[in-house]
């Protein structure tokens, strides 16, 4: 049974003008699988508590975990975590949580990752785990829908994938409002063309992971089912 554990902030990495990744160490952390999340609990001086869920954005690494937070306008918890929570301070986390939206590195099928905005967080943990397998891992493709280049999280990870030019691990940014000069895809919302990819067809037994805001997840999951993917092979995580 999961218990609340003390988690101390050790470092932060900016992901955009407003979002950041928090690098925490957790007392007695039992380890986790890519795709899992934690519940995070803040306690105010007067005892008031707030709990929110955050995906683990890096693979297991001893007592270290990473979460990546997008501040919600007028939100209670995320603006604090994304801008004010200071290095050296502590919160509590419970986890790891979730057993369905999980990629187990021993699985052989091709994996199609579909992210909307901050929904890239758990998919980044899966991508990093896949890269750790080197030549032994299955094909992976990330379709990452985002507003503009300033919202591109995990830049070093995506740059590593682009530079490696490894046809078995690929990533495409699907900009919805503004694309960088020369970007091959016109701006616009995700379409079937972004997901209808050789090597990631239903006949390849592709496993799809879709994560992001609820409306995005529903749209992308519907596109995948429309393309013929079995609903039980389209795993979804909604950030609400
Ligand atoms: C499994 C899971 C994993 C998640 N992983 C991540 C992650 O990796 N990264 C991430 O950034 N988020 C993630 N989330 C979302 C996260 O849990 C929070 O929901 C998010 O950070 C917002 O929390 P908050 O306290 O700032 O906002 P809240 O205070 O909960 O408010 C949320 C939104 O609702 C609005 N709102 C609140 N109250 C009202 C009201 N009375 N009337 C109108 N509007 C209102 C606020 O303006 C805000 O925009 C995840 C969620 C789930 C379920």
PDB file of C-alpha atoms and ligand atoms in Angstrom:
ATOM      1  CA  UNK A   1       0.000   0.000   0.000  1.00  0.00           C
ATOM      2  CA  UNK A   2       1.357   3.400  -1.005  1.00  0.00           C
ATOM      3  CA  UNK A   3       2.292   5.796   1.738  1.00  0.00           C
ATOM      4  CA  UNK A   4       3.122   9.495   1.852  1.00  0.00           C
ATOM      5  CA  UNK A   5       6.862  10.084   1.609  1.00  0.00           C
ATOM      6  CA  UNK A   6       8.932  13.226   2.036  1.00  0.00           C
ATOM      7  CA  UNK A   7      10.215  14.610  -1.281  1.00  0.00           C
ATOM      8  CA  UNK A   8      12.866  17.331  -1.360  1.00  0.00           C
ATOM      9  CA  UNK A   9      13.410  19.612  -4.332  1.00  0.00           C
ATOM     10  CA  UNK A  10      17.050  19.321  -5.492  1.00  0.00           C
ATOM     11  CA  UNK A  11      17.059  21.199  -8.803  1.00  0.00           C
ATOM     12  CA  UNK A  12      14.808  22.631 -11.483  1.00  0.00           C
ATOM     13  CA  UNK A  13      15.010  22.689 -15.289  1.00  0.00           C
ATOM     14  CA  UNK A  14      12.949  25.234 -17.233  1.00  0.00           C
ATOM     15  CA  UNK A  15      10.852  23.642 -20.012  1.00  0.00           C
ATOM     16  CA  UNK A  16       9.231  26.850 -21.336  1.00  0.00           C
ATOM     17  CA  UNK A  17       8.736  30.449 -20.137  1.00  0.00           C
ATOM     18  CA  UNK A  18       6.307  29.184 -17.497  1.00  0.00           C
ATOM     19  CA  UNK A  19       6.736  25.422 -17.047  1.00  0.00           C
ATOM     20  CA  UNK A  20       9.543  23.611 -15.285  1.00  0.00           C
ATOM     21  CA  UNK A  21      10.761  20.145 -14.386  1.00  0.00           C
ATOM     22  CA  UNK A  22      11.290  19.497 -10.682  1.00  0.00           C
ATOM     23  CA  UNK A  23      14.073  17.097  -9.714  1.00  0.00           C
ATOM     24  CA  UNK A  24      13.200  15.580  -6.331  1.00  0.00           C
ATOM     25  CA  UNK A  25      14.642  12.968  -4.026  1.00  0.00           C
ATOM     26  CA  UNK A  26      12.080  10.839  -2.206  1.00  0.00           C
ATOM     27  CA  UNK A  27      12.721   9.049   1.084  1.00  0.00           C
ATOM     28  CA  UNK A  28      12.417   5.284   0.508  1.00  0.00           C
ATOM     29  CA  UNK A  29      11.237   5.614  -3.118  1.00  0.00           C
ATOM     30  CA  UNK A  30      10.447   2.068  -4.338  1.00  0.00           C
ATOM     31  CA  UNK A  31      11.059   2.761  -8.060  1.00  0.00           C
ATOM     32  CA  UNK A  32       8.517   3.083 -10.883  1.00  0.00           C
ATOM     33  CA  UNK A  33       7.680   2.209 -14.478  1.00  0.00           C
ATOM     34  CA  UNK A  34       7.504   4.714 -17.361  1.00  0.00           C
ATOM     35  CA  UNK A  35       3.978   6.161 -17.503  1.00  0.00           C
ATOM     36  CA  UNK A  36       3.216   6.061 -13.797  1.00  0.00           C
ATOM     37  CA  UNK A  37       2.397   9.135 -11.721  1.00  0.00           C
ATOM     38  CA  UNK A  38       2.485  10.379  -8.148  1.00  0.00           C
ATOM     39  CA  UNK A  39       0.024  12.178  -5.969  1.00  0.00           C
ATOM     40  CA  UNK A  40       1.700  15.259  -4.520  1.00  0.00           C
ATOM     41  CA  UNK A  41       0.502  16.819  -1.270  1.00  0.00           C
ATOM     42  CA  UNK A  42       1.167  20.389  -0.151  1.00  0.00           C
ATOM     43  CA  UNK A  43       0.507  21.392   3.453  1.00  0.00           C
ATOM     44  CA  UNK A  44       0.130  25.076   4.381  1.00  0.00           C
ATOM     45  CA  UNK A  45       1.262  26.528   7.711  1.00  0.00           C
ATOM     46  CA  UNK A  46      -2.352  26.445   8.945  1.00  0.00           C
ATOM     47  CA  UNK A  47      -2.650  22.714   8.132  1.00  0.00           C
ATOM     48  CA  UNK A  48      -4.667  23.161   4.906  1.00  0.00           C
ATOM     49  CA  UNK A  49      -3.714  20.457   2.415  1.00  0.00           C
ATOM     50  CA  UNK A  50      -4.043  20.158  -1.368  1.00  0.00           C
ATOM     51  CA  UNK A  51      -3.324  17.029  -3.423  1.00  0.00           C
ATOM     52  CA  UNK A  52      -2.739  16.869  -7.199  1.00  0.00           C
ATOM     53  CA  UNK A  53      -1.430  14.177  -9.568  1.00  0.00           C
ATOM     54  CA  UNK A  54       1.786  14.577 -11.599  1.00  0.00           C
ATOM     55  CA  UNK A  55       3.279  12.139 -14.082  1.00  0.00           C
ATOM     56  CA  UNK A  56       6.819  10.919 -13.605  1.00  0.00           C
ATOM     57  CA  UNK A  57       8.738  12.368 -16.557  1.00  0.00           C
ATOM     58  CA  UNK A  58      11.969  10.362 -16.161  1.00  0.00           C
ATOM     59  CA  UNK A  59      12.646   6.617 -15.773  1.00  0.00           C
ATOM     60  CA  UNK A  60      13.413   5.133 -12.353  1.00  0.00           C
ATOM     61  CA  UNK A  61      16.759   6.257 -10.936  1.00  0.00           C
ATOM     62  CA  UNK A  62      17.241   5.258  -7.284  1.00  0.00           C
ATOM     63  CA  UNK A  63      15.547   7.767  -4.976  1.00  0.00           C
ATOM     64  CA  UNK A  64      15.401  10.462  -7.683  1.00  0.00           C
ATOM     65  CA  UNK A  65      12.192  11.348  -9.511  1.00  0.00           C
ATOM     66  CA  UNK A  66      11.239  14.136 -11.927  1.00  0.00           C
ATOM     67  CA  UNK A  67       7.875  15.772 -12.506  1.00  0.00           C
ATOM     68  CA  UNK A  68       7.148  18.504 -15.053  1.00  0.00           C
ATOM     69  CA  UNK A  69       4.558  21.121 -14.230  1.00  0.00           C
ATOM     70  CA  UNK A  70       2.543  23.486 -16.422  1.00  0.00           C
ATOM     71  CA  UNK A  71       0.996  26.290 -14.324  1.00  0.00           C
ATOM     72  CA  UNK A  72      -2.803  26.376 -14.741  1.00  0.00           C
ATOM     73  CA  UNK A  73      -4.265  29.894 -14.842  1.00  0.00           C
ATOM     74  CA  UNK A  74      -5.678  30.663 -11.380  1.00  0.00           C
ATOM     75  CA  UNK A  75      -4.767  27.105 -10.300  1.00  0.00           C
ATOM     76  CA  UNK A  76      -4.158  26.394  -6.649  1.00  0.00           C
ATOM     77  CA  UNK A  77      -1.114  24.081  -6.753  1.00  0.00           C
ATOM     78  CA  UNK A  78       0.579  24.216 -10.156  1.00  0.00           C
ATOM     79  CA  UNK A  79       1.540  27.947 -10.174  1.00  0.00           C
ATOM     80  CA  UNK A  80       3.310  27.396  -6.846  1.00  0.00           C
ATOM     81  CA  UNK A  81       5.187  24.321  -8.092  1.00  0.00           C
ATOM     82  CA  UNK A  82       6.069  25.921 -11.426  1.00  0.00           C
ATOM     83  CA  UNK A  83       7.294  29.261 -10.086  1.00  0.00           C
ATOM     84  CA  UNK A  84       7.725  29.472  -6.311  1.00  0.00           C
ATOM     85  CA  UNK A  85       8.524  26.064  -4.737  1.00  0.00           C
ATOM     86  CA  UNK A  86      12.176  26.636  -3.727  1.00  0.00           C
ATOM     87  CA  UNK A  87      15.115  24.246  -4.021  1.00  0.00           C
ATOM     88  CA  UNK A  88      15.699  22.638  -0.592  1.00  0.00           C
ATOM     89  CA  UNK A  89      11.998  22.732   0.356  1.00  0.00           C
ATOM     90  CA  UNK A  90       9.907  19.573   0.736  1.00  0.00           C
ATOM     91  CA  UNK A  91       6.467  18.246  -0.195  1.00  0.00           C
ATOM     92  CA  UNK A  92       4.966  14.800   0.184  1.00  0.00           C
ATOM     93  CA  UNK A  93       4.379  12.293  -2.595  1.00  0.00           C
ATOM     94  CA  UNK A  94       2.498   9.026  -2.758  1.00  0.00           C
ATOM     95  CA  UNK A  95       3.230   6.437  -5.419  1.00  0.00           C
ATOM     96  CA  UNK A  96       4.071   5.176  -7.874  1.00  0.00           C
ATOM     97  CA  UNK A  97       0.434   5.110  -9.054  1.00  0.00           C
ATOM     98  CA  UNK A  98      -1.220   3.683 -12.169  1.00  0.00           C
ATOM     99  CA  UNK A  99      -0.867   0.250 -13.719  1.00  0.00           C
ATOM    100  CA  UNK A 100      -2.515   0.609 -17.153  1.00  0.00           C
ATOM    101  CA  UNK A 101      -0.846   3.669 -18.653  1.00  0.00           C
ATOM    102  CA  UNK A 102       2.550   2.004 -18.343  1.00  0.00           C
ATOM    103  CA  UNK A 103       5.159   0.888 -20.847  1.00  0.00           C
ATOM    104  CA  UNK A 104       7.187  -2.156 -19.812  1.00  0.00           C
ATOM    105  CA  UNK A 105      10.563  -2.082 -21.584  1.00  0.00           C
ATOM    106  CA  UNK A 106      10.435  -5.844 -22.312  1.00  0.00           C
ATOM    107  CA  UNK A 107       7.433  -5.384 -24.660  1.00  0.00           C
ATOM    108  CA  UNK A 108       8.326  -5.967 -28.326  1.00  0.00           C
ATOM    109  CA  UNK A 109       5.509  -4.119 -30.197  1.00  0.00           C
ATOM    110  CA  UNK A 110       5.963  -0.733 -31.887  1.00  0.00           C
ATOM    111  CA  UNK A 111       4.894   2.165 -29.679  1.00  0.00           C
ATOM    112  CA  UNK A 112       3.099   5.283 -30.881  1.00  0.00           C
ATOM    113  CA  UNK A 113       3.198   8.125 -28.361  1.00  0.00           C
ATOM    114  CA  UNK A 114       0.707  10.963 -28.826  1.00  0.00           C
ATOM    115  CA  UNK A 115       1.140  14.032 -26.610  1.00  0.00           C
ATOM    116  CA  UNK A 116      -0.916  17.188 -26.261  1.00  0.00           C
ATOM    117  CA  UNK A 117       1.016  19.952 -24.477  1.00  0.00           C
ATOM    118  CA  UNK A 118       2.073  18.954 -20.942  1.00  0.00           C
ATOM    119  CA  UNK A 119       0.832  15.425 -21.751  1.00  0.00           C
ATOM    120  CA  UNK A 120       4.325  14.791 -23.042  1.00  0.00           C
ATOM    121  CA  UNK A 121       5.519  14.323 -19.417  1.00  0.00           C
ATOM    122  CA  UNK A 122       4.877  10.562 -18.956  1.00  0.00           C
ATOM    123  CA  UNK A 123       5.709   9.922 -22.619  1.00  0.00           C
ATOM    124  CA  UNK A 124       9.149  11.487 -22.062  1.00  0.00           C
ATOM    125  CA  UNK A 125       9.802   8.809 -19.406  1.00  0.00           C
ATOM    126  CA  UNK A 126       8.834   6.120 -21.943  1.00  0.00           C
ATOM    127  CA  UNK A 127      11.045   7.660 -24.654  1.00  0.00           C
ATOM    128  CA  UNK A 128      14.024   7.879 -22.307  1.00  0.00           C
ATOM    129  CA  UNK A 129      13.538   4.244 -21.247  1.00  0.00           C
ATOM    130  CA  UNK A 130      13.388   3.245 -24.909  1.00  0.00           C
ATOM    131  CA  UNK A 131      16.605   5.132 -25.718  1.00  0.00           C
ATOM    132  CA  UNK A 132      18.309   3.348 -22.800  1.00  0.00           C
ATOM    133  CA  UNK A 133      17.645   0.024 -24.590  1.00  0.00           C
ATOM    134  CA  UNK A 134      19.740   1.085 -27.604  1.00  0.00           C
ATOM    135  CA  UNK A 135      19.420  -1.191 -30.645  1.00  0.00           C
ATOM    136  CA  UNK A 136      17.421  -3.783 -28.690  1.00  0.00           C
ATOM    137  CA  UNK A 137      14.255  -1.716 -28.298  1.00  0.00           C
ATOM    138  CA  UNK A 138      11.079  -1.651 -30.422  1.00  0.00           C
ATOM    139  CA  UNK A 139      10.214   1.153 -32.877  1.00  0.00           C
ATOM    140  CA  UNK A 140       8.929   4.313 -31.173  1.00  0.00           C
ATOM    141  CA  UNK A 141       7.324   7.398 -32.663  1.00  0.00           C
ATOM    142  CA  UNK A 142       6.231  10.525 -30.794  1.00  0.00           C
ATOM    143  CA  UNK A 143       3.556  12.806 -32.286  1.00  0.00           C
ATOM    144  CA  UNK A 144       3.723  15.942 -30.110  1.00  0.00           C
ATOM    145  CA  UNK A 145       0.982  18.537 -30.518  1.00  0.00           C
ATOM    146  CA  UNK A 146       1.969  21.926 -29.131  1.00  0.00           C
ATOM    147  CA  UNK A 147       1.048  25.556 -29.669  1.00  0.00           C
ATOM    148  CA  UNK A 148       4.376  27.056 -30.730  1.00  0.00           C
ATOM    149  CA  UNK A 149       8.144  26.427 -30.442  1.00  0.00           C
ATOM    150  CA  UNK A 150       8.287  28.172 -27.040  1.00  0.00           C
ATOM    151  CA  UNK A 151       6.106  25.406 -25.597  1.00  0.00           C
ATOM    152  CA  UNK A 152       8.438  22.583 -26.690  1.00  0.00           C
ATOM    153  CA  UNK A 153       9.326  20.712 -23.503  1.00  0.00           C
ATOM    154  CA  UNK A 154      12.274  18.298 -23.197  1.00  0.00           C
ATOM    155  CA  UNK A 155      14.240  20.104 -25.916  1.00  0.00           C
ATOM    156  CA  UNK A 156      17.531  18.204 -25.265  1.00  0.00           C
ATOM    157  CA  UNK A 157      15.733  14.825 -25.458  1.00  0.00           C
ATOM    158  CA  UNK A 158      13.968  15.757 -28.717  1.00  0.00           C
ATOM    159  CA  UNK A 159      17.195  17.189 -30.163  1.00  0.00           C
ATOM    160  CA  UNK A 160      19.026  13.943 -29.300  1.00  0.00           C
ATOM    161  CA  UNK A 161      16.375  11.938 -31.160  1.00  0.00           C
ATOM    162  CA  UNK A 162      16.542  14.267 -34.190  1.00  0.00           C
ATOM    163  CA  UNK A 163      20.364  14.194 -34.326  1.00  0.00           C
ATOM    164  CA  UNK A 164      20.598  10.398 -33.953  1.00  0.00           C
ATOM    165  CA  UNK A 165      18.610   9.947 -37.190  1.00  0.00           C
ATOM    166  CA  UNK A 166      17.730   6.457 -35.935  1.00  0.00           C
ATOM    167  CA  UNK A 167      14.708   5.367 -38.004  1.00  0.00           C
ATOM    168  CA  UNK A 168      13.430   3.272 -35.087  1.00  0.00           C
ATOM    169  CA  UNK A 169      13.012   6.233 -32.686  1.00  0.00           C
ATOM    170  CA  UNK A 170      11.436   9.318 -34.228  1.00  0.00           C
ATOM    171  CA  UNK A 171       9.549  12.399 -33.088  1.00  0.00           C
ATOM    172  CA  UNK A 172       7.400  14.944 -34.924  1.00  0.00           C
ATOM    173  CA  UNK A 173       6.222  18.275 -33.541  1.00  0.00           C
ATOM    174  CA  UNK A 174       2.673  19.169 -34.631  1.00  0.00           C
ATOM    175  CA  UNK A 175       2.454  22.945 -34.099  1.00  0.00           C
ATOM    176  CA  UNK A 176      -1.091  24.239 -33.777  1.00  0.00           C
ATOM    177  CA  UNK A 177      -0.471  28.026 -33.995  1.00  0.00           C
ATOM    178  CA  UNK A 178       3.104  28.938 -34.936  1.00  0.00           C
ATOM    179  CA  UNK A 179       5.793  26.675 -36.388  1.00  0.00           C
ATOM    180  CA  UNK A 180       9.512  27.433 -36.675  1.00  0.00           C
ATOM    181  CA  UNK A 181      10.672  28.631 -40.120  1.00  0.00           C
ATOM    182  CA  UNK A 182      10.994  25.742 -42.597  1.00  0.00           C
ATOM    183  CA  UNK A 183       9.003  23.277 -40.474  1.00  0.00           C
ATOM    184  CA  UNK A 184       7.730  20.604 -42.894  1.00  0.00           C
ATOM    185  CA  UNK A 185       4.174  20.314 -41.503  1.00  0.00           C
ATOM    186  CA  UNK A 186       1.624  23.135 -41.872  1.00  0.00           C
ATOM    187  CA  UNK A 187       0.297  24.475 -38.550  1.00  0.00           C
ATOM    188  CA  UNK A 188      -2.933  22.910 -37.388  1.00  0.00           C
ATOM    189  CA  UNK A 189      -4.500  20.449 -35.026  1.00  0.00           C
ATOM    190  CA  UNK A 190      -3.670  16.758 -35.082  1.00  0.00           C
ATOM    191  CA  UNK A 191      -5.173  14.766 -37.976  1.00  0.00           C
ATOM    192  CA  UNK A 192      -5.218  11.114 -39.065  1.00  0.00           C
ATOM    193  CA  UNK A 193      -2.281  11.885 -41.392  1.00  0.00           C
ATOM    194  CA  UNK A 194      -0.110  12.566 -38.310  1.00  0.00           C
ATOM    195  CA  UNK A 195      -0.897   9.091 -36.941  1.00  0.00           C
ATOM    196  CA  UNK A 196      -1.192   6.974 -40.110  1.00  0.00           C
ATOM    197  CA  UNK A 197       2.472   5.955 -40.215  1.00  0.00           C
ATOM    198  CA  UNK A 198       4.309   3.014 -41.770  1.00  0.00           C
ATOM    199  CA  UNK A 199       5.459   0.615 -39.064  1.00  0.00           C
ATOM    200  CA  UNK A 200       2.811   1.883 -36.605  1.00  0.00           C
ATOM    201  CA  UNK A 201      -0.290   0.411 -38.220  1.00  0.00           C
ATOM    202  CA  UNK A 202      -2.943  -1.663 -36.419  1.00  0.00           C
ATOM    203  CA  UNK A 203      -1.566  -4.721 -38.270  1.00  0.00           C
ATOM    204  CA  UNK A 204       1.807  -4.113 -36.598  1.00  0.00           C
ATOM    205  CA  UNK A 205       0.086  -4.652 -33.206  1.00  0.00           C
ATOM    206  CA  UNK A 206       1.035  -1.071 -32.328  1.00  0.00           C
ATOM    207  CA  UNK A 207       0.580  -0.003 -28.735  1.00  0.00           C
ATOM    208  CA  UNK A 208      -0.511   3.648 -28.494  1.00  0.00           C
ATOM    209  CA  UNK A 209      -0.217   5.943 -25.471  1.00  0.00           C
ATOM    210  CA  UNK A 210      -2.172   9.194 -25.644  1.00  0.00           C
ATOM    211  CA  UNK A 211      -1.816  11.873 -22.963  1.00  0.00           C
ATOM    212  CA  UNK A 212      -2.873  15.488 -22.498  1.00  0.00           C
ATOM    213  CA  UNK A 213      -5.942  17.605 -21.798  1.00  0.00           C
ATOM    214  CA  UNK A 214      -9.214  15.632 -21.956  1.00  0.00           C
ATOM    215  CA  UNK A 215     -10.428  17.134 -25.267  1.00  0.00           C
ATOM    216  CA  UNK A 216      -7.109  16.390 -26.962  1.00  0.00           C
ATOM    217  CA  UNK A 217      -6.996  12.817 -25.648  1.00  0.00           C
ATOM    218  CA  UNK A 218     -10.519  12.103 -26.844  1.00  0.00           C
ATOM    219  CA  UNK A 219      -9.822  13.498 -30.290  1.00  0.00           C
ATOM    220  CA  UNK A 220      -6.496  11.656 -30.745  1.00  0.00           C
ATOM    221  CA  UNK A 221      -7.854   8.361 -29.379  1.00  0.00           C
ATOM    222  CA  UNK A 222     -10.849   8.614 -31.752  1.00  0.00           C
ATOM    223  CA  UNK A 223      -8.501   9.208 -34.700  1.00  0.00           C
ATOM    224  CA  UNK A 224      -6.518   6.100 -33.766  1.00  0.00           C
ATOM    225  CA  UNK A 225      -9.638   3.945 -33.443  1.00  0.00           C
ATOM    226  CA  UNK A 226     -10.889   5.358 -36.764  1.00  0.00           C
ATOM    227  CA  UNK A 227      -7.572   4.217 -38.308  1.00  0.00           C
ATOM    228  CA  UNK A 228      -8.364   0.694 -37.081  1.00  0.00           C
ATOM    229  CA  UNK A 229      -6.404   0.489 -33.820  1.00  0.00           C
ATOM    230  CA  UNK A 230      -8.110  -1.716 -31.239  1.00  0.00           C
ATOM    231  CA  UNK A 231      -9.459   0.407 -28.369  1.00  0.00           C
ATOM    232  CA  UNK A 232      -7.694  -1.791 -25.808  1.00  0.00           C
ATOM    233  CA  UNK A 233      -4.369  -0.988 -27.513  1.00  0.00           C
ATOM    234  CA  UNK A 234      -4.962   2.758 -27.223  1.00  0.00           C
ATOM    235  CA  UNK A 235      -4.078   3.661 -23.656  1.00  0.00           C
ATOM    236  CA  UNK A 236      -5.056   7.113 -22.472  1.00  0.00           C
ATOM    237  CA  UNK A 237      -4.220   9.448 -19.596  1.00  0.00           C
ATOM    238  CA  UNK A 238      -6.303  12.607 -19.158  1.00  0.00           C
ATOM    239  CA  UNK A 239      -4.852  15.554 -17.274  1.00  0.00           C
ATOM    240  CA  UNK A 240      -8.320  17.141 -16.897  1.00  0.00           C
TER     241      UNK A 240
HETATM  242  C1  LIG B   1      -2.888  11.211 -13.750  1.00  0.00           C
HETATM  243  C2  LIG B   1      -2.609  12.702 -13.888  1.00  0.00           C
HETATM  244  C3  LIG B   1      -1.326  13.121 -14.217  1.00  0.00           C
HETATM  245  C4  LIG B   1      -1.058  14.492 -14.347  1.00  0.00           C
HETATM  246  N1  LIG B   1       0.212  14.870 -14.695  1.00  0.00           N
HETATM  247  C5  LIG B   1       0.483  16.172 -14.865  1.00  0.00           C
HETATM  248  C6  LIG B   1       1.796  16.587 -15.271  1.00  0.00           C
HETATM  249  O1  LIG B   1       2.704  15.770 -15.494  1.00  0.00           O
HETATM  250  N2  LIG B   1       2.036  17.913 -15.414  1.00  0.00           N
HETATM  251  C7  LIG B   1       1.037  18.849 -15.196  1.00  0.00           C
HETATM  252  O2  LIG B   1       1.323  20.055 -15.337  1.00  0.00           O
HETATM  253  N3  LIG B   1      -0.209  18.484 -14.812  1.00  0.00           N
HETATM  254  C8  LIG B   1      -0.501  17.187 -14.627  1.00  0.00           C
HETATM  255  N4  LIG B   1      -1.758  16.805 -14.225  1.00  0.00           N
HETATM  256  C9  LIG B   1      -2.748  17.860 -13.857  1.00  0.00           C
HETATM  257  C10 LIG B   1      -2.562  18.232 -12.367  1.00  0.00           C
HETATM  258  O3  LIG B   1      -2.943  17.134 -11.557  1.00  0.00           O
HETATM  259  C11 LIG B   1      -3.410  19.440 -11.930  1.00  0.00           C
HETATM  260  O4  LIG B   1      -4.749  19.201 -12.287  1.00  0.00           O
HETATM  261  C12 LIG B   1      -2.942  20.734 -12.546  1.00  0.00           C
HETATM  262  O5  LIG B   1      -1.587  20.992 -12.177  1.00  0.00           O
HETATM  263  C13 LIG B   1      -3.825  21.912 -12.061  1.00  0.00           C
HETATM  264  O6  LIG B   1      -3.794  21.958 -10.652  1.00  0.00           O
HETATM  265  P1  LIG B   1      -3.995  23.326  -9.884  1.00  0.00           P
HETATM  266  O7  LIG B   1      -4.131  23.030  -8.430  1.00  0.00           O
HETATM  267  O8  LIG B   1      -2.974  24.333 -10.266  1.00  0.00           O
HETATM  268  O9  LIG B   1      -5.346  23.866 -10.461  1.00  0.00           O
HETATM  269  P2  LIG B   1      -6.791  23.785  -9.775  1.00  0.00           P
HETATM  270  O10 LIG B   1      -6.850  24.701  -8.616  1.00  0.00           O
HETATM  271  O11 LIG B   1      -7.135  22.352  -9.540  1.00  0.00           O
HETATM  272  O12 LIG B   1      -7.640  24.355 -10.972  1.00  0.00           O
HETATM  273  C14 LIG B   1      -7.564  23.744 -12.278  1.00  0.00           C
HETATM  274  C15 LIG B   1      -8.144  24.710 -13.288  1.00  0.00           C
HETATM  275  O13 LIG B   1      -9.485  24.890 -12.995  1.00  0.00           O
HETATM  276  C16 LIG B   1      -9.731  26.262 -12.840  1.00  0.00           C
HETATM  277  N5  LIG B   1     -10.634  26.388 -11.725  1.00  0.00           N
HETATM  278  C17 LIG B   1     -10.416  25.998 -10.454  1.00  0.00           C
HETATM  279  N6  LIG B   1     -11.464  26.270  -9.709  1.00  0.00           N
HETATM  280  C18 LIG B   1     -12.381  26.860 -10.535  1.00  0.00           C
HETATM  281  C19 LIG B   1     -13.681  27.369 -10.368  1.00  0.00           C
HETATM  282  N7  LIG B   1     -14.288  27.350  -9.175  1.00  0.00           N
HETATM  283  N8  LIG B   1     -14.304  27.878 -11.438  1.00  0.00           N
HETATM  284  C20 LIG B   1     -13.704  27.883 -12.643  1.00  0.00           C
HETATM  285  N9  LIG B   1     -12.476  27.412 -12.862  1.00  0.00           N
HETATM  286  C21 LIG B   1     -11.827  26.917 -11.818  1.00  0.00           C
HETATM  287  C22 LIG B   1      -8.428  26.944 -12.549  1.00  0.00           C
HETATM  288  O14 LIG B   1      -8.441  28.249 -13.076  1.00  0.00           O
HETATM  289  C23 LIG B   1      -7.455  26.068 -13.273  1.00  0.00           C
HETATM  290  O15 LIG B   1      -7.276  26.517 -14.587  1.00  0.00           O
HETATM  291  C24 LIG B   1      -2.074  15.447 -14.116  1.00  0.00           C
HETATM  292  C25 LIG B   1      -3.371  15.002 -13.789  1.00  0.00           C
HETATM  293  C26 LIG B   1      -3.635  13.661 -13.695  1.00  0.00           C
HETATM  294  C27 LIG B   1      -5.051  13.224 -13.347  1.00  0.00           C
END
